[in-house]
Coordinates of C-alpha atoms in Angstrom, one line a residue:
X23 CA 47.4 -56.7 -50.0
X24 CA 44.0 -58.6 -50.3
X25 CA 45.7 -61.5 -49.0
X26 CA 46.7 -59.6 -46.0
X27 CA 43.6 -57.7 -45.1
X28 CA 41.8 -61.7 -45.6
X29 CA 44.4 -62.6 -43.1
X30 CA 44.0 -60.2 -40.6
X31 CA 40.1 -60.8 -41.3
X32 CA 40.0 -64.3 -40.1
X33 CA 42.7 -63.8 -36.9
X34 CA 40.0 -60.9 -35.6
X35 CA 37.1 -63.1 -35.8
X36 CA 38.9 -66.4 -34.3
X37 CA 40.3 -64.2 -31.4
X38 CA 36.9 -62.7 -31.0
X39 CA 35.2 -66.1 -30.7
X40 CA 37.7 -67.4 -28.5
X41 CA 37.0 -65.0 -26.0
X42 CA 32.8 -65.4 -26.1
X43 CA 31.9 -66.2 -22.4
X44 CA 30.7 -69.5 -22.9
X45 CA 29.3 -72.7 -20.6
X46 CA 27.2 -75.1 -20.4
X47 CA 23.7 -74.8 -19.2
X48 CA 21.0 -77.7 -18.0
X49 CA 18.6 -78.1 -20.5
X50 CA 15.5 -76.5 -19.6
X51 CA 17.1 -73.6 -17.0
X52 CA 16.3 -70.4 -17.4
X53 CA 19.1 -67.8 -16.1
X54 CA 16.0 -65.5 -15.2
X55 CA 15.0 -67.8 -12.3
X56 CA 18.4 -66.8 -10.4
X57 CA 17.2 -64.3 -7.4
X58 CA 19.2 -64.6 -4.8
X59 CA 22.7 -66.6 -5.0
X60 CA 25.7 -67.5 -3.2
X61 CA 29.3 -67.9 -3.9
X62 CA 30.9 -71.0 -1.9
X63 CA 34.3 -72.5 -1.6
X64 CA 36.4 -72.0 -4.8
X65 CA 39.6 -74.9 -3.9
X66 CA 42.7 -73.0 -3.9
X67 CA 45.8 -74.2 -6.2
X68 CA 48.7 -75.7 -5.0
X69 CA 50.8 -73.9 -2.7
X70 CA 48.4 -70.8 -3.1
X71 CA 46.0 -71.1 -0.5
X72 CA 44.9 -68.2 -0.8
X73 CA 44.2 -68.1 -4.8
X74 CA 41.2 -70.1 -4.5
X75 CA 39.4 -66.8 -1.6
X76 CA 41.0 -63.8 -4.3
X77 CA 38.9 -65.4 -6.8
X78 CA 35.5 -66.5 -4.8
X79 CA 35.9 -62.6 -3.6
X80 CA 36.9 -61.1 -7.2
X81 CA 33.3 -63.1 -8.6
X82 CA 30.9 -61.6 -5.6
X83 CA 32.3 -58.2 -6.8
X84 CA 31.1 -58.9 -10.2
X85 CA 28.2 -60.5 -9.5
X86 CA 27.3 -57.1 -7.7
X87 CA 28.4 -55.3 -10.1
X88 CA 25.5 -56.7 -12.0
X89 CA 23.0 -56.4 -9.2
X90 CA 22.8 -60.1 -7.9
X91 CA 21.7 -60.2 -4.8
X92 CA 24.5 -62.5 -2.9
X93 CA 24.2 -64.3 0.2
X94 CA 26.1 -66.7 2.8
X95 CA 25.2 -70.5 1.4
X96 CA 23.4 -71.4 5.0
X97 CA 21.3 -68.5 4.4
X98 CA 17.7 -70.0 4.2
X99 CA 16.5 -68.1 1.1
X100 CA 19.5 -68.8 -1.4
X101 CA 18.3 -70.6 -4.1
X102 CA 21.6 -71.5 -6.6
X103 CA 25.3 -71.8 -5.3
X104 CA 28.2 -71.3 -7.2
X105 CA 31.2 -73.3 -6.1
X106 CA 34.7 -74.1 -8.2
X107 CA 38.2 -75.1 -8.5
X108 CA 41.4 -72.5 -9.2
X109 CA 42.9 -75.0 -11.7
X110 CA 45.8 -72.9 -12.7
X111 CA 47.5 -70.3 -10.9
X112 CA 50.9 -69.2 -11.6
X113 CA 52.3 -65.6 -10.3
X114 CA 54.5 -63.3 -12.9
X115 CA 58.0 -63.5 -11.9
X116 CA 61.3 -61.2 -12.3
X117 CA 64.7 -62.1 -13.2
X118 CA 67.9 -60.2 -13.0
X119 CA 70.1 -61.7 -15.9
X120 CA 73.9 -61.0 -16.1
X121 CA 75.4 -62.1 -19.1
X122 CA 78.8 -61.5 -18.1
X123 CA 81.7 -59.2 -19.3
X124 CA 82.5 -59.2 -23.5
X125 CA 86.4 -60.6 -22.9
X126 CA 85.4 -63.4 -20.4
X127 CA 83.2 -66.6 -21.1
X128 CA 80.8 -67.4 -19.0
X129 CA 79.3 -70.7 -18.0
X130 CA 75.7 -70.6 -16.3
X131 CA 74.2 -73.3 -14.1
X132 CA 70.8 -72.1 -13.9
X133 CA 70.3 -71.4 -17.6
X134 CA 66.2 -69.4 -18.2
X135 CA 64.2 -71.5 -20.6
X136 CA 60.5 -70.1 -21.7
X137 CA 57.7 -72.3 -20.0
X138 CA 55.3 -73.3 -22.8
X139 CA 52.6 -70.8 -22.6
X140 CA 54.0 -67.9 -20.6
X141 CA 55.5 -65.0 -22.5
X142 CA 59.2 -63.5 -21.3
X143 CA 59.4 -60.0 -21.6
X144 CA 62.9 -57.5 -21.2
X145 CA 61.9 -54.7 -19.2
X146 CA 64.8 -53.2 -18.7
X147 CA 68.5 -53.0 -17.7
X148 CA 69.1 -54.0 -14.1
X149 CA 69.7 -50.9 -12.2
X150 CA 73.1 -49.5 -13.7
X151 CA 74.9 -52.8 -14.0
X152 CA 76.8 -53.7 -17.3
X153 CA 75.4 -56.6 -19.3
X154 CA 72.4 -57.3 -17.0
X155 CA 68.9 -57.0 -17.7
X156 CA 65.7 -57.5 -15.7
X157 CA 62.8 -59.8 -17.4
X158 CA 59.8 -60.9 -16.2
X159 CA 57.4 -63.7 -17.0
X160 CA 53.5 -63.2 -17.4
X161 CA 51.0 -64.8 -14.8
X162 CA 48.7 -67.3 -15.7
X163 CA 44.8 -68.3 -13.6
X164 CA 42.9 -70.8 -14.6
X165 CA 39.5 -71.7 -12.8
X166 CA 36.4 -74.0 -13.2
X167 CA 33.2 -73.3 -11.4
X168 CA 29.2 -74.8 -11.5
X169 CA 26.4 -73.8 -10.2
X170 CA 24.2 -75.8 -8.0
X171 CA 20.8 -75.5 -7.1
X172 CA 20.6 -75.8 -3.7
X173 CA 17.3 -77.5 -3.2
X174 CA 18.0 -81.1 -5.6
X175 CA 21.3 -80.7 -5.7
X176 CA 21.6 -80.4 -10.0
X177 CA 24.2 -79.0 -11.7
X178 CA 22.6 -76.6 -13.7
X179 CA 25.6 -74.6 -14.9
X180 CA 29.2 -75.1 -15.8
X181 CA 32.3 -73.4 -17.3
X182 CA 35.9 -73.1 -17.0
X183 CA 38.6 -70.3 -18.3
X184 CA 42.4 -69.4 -17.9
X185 CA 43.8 -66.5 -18.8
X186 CA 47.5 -64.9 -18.6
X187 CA 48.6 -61.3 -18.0
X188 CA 50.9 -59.0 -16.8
X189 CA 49.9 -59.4 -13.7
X190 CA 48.5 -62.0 -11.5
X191 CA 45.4 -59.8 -10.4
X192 CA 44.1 -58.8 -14.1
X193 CA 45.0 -62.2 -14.8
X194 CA 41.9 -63.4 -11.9
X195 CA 40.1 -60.2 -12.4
X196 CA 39.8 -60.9 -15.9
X197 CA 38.7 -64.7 -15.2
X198 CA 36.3 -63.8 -12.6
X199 CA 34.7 -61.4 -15.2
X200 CA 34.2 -64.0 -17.8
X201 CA 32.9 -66.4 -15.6
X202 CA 30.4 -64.1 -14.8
X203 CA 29.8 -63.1 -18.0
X204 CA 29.4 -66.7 -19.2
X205 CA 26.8 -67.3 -15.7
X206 CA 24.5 -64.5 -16.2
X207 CA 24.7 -62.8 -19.9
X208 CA 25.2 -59.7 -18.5
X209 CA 28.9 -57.3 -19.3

């Protein structure tokens, strides 16, 4: 039992430092100096052009939530710009999954295999049909963002996070948040 309780011990403080906001500042910056700021271009992924707007839009919500002042990048009195990649971004999916009748064999050309990573889940029989079942994959986001003073050009920040969830949205919601989190120190 002590063994056990030790165990559980040391998984809840690895997963609970694992998921610390983190990055990397430049020496010498101080987060306090960040007035006014603006969130540029985040590069969509892939085929996804559209995954690299959800997430610039998902951190200006939560850098209002925290009461930055955000502004376009040409306006003349931002000071720090915060631009980034969307290095991963991978929707969840469904699959309807007939495993044929118990008397008859079966031979499948399209056979599901697990992508590393990704958990499969069953959610449920598919809609009143014998030996079928619906699963579904999770979604994965990944993204990697700096921020740049706008004057000199320094990189004064940097961080990167993926996540996977149900869900593609609380997969980039949750992303966006920790980005933020790890920019400003604020929850």
């Amino acid at each position: 039992m002590k063994i056990l309780k030790f165990v559980l011990t040391i998984c809840l403080l690895g997963f609970f430092c694992c998921v610390t906001p983190k990055g990397v500042f430049y020496k010498g910056f101080e987060l306090s100096r960040i007035a006014v700021i603006s969130v540029d271009e985040f590069k969509p992924y892939g085929n996804y052009s559209s995954s690299g707007e959800m997430i610039r839009d998902l951190i200006i919500q939560h850098l209002l939530r925290r009461n930055f002042i955000v502004k376009d990048a040409k306006s003349e009195d931002v000071e720090y710009v915060l631009v980034g990649a969307v290095i991963k971004f991978q929707p969840e999916k469904k699959y309807l999954v007939y495993m044929g009748e118990e008397d008859k064999q079966m031979v499948l050309g399209n056979i599901l295999t697990e992508i590393s990573g990704s958990y499969v889940y069953k959610i449920s029989s598919a809609f009143g049909l014998k030996n079928a079942e619906v699963i579904a994959t999770n979604s994965t986001v990944g993204v990697s963002a700096k921020l740049i003073e706008k004057k000199t050009g320094k990189i004064l920040w940097s961080s990167s996070f993926t996540y996977e969830a149900l869900t593609i949205e609380t997969a980039a919601d949750v992303v966006a948040n920790y980005l933020v989190t790890s920019l400003t120190g604020k929850k």
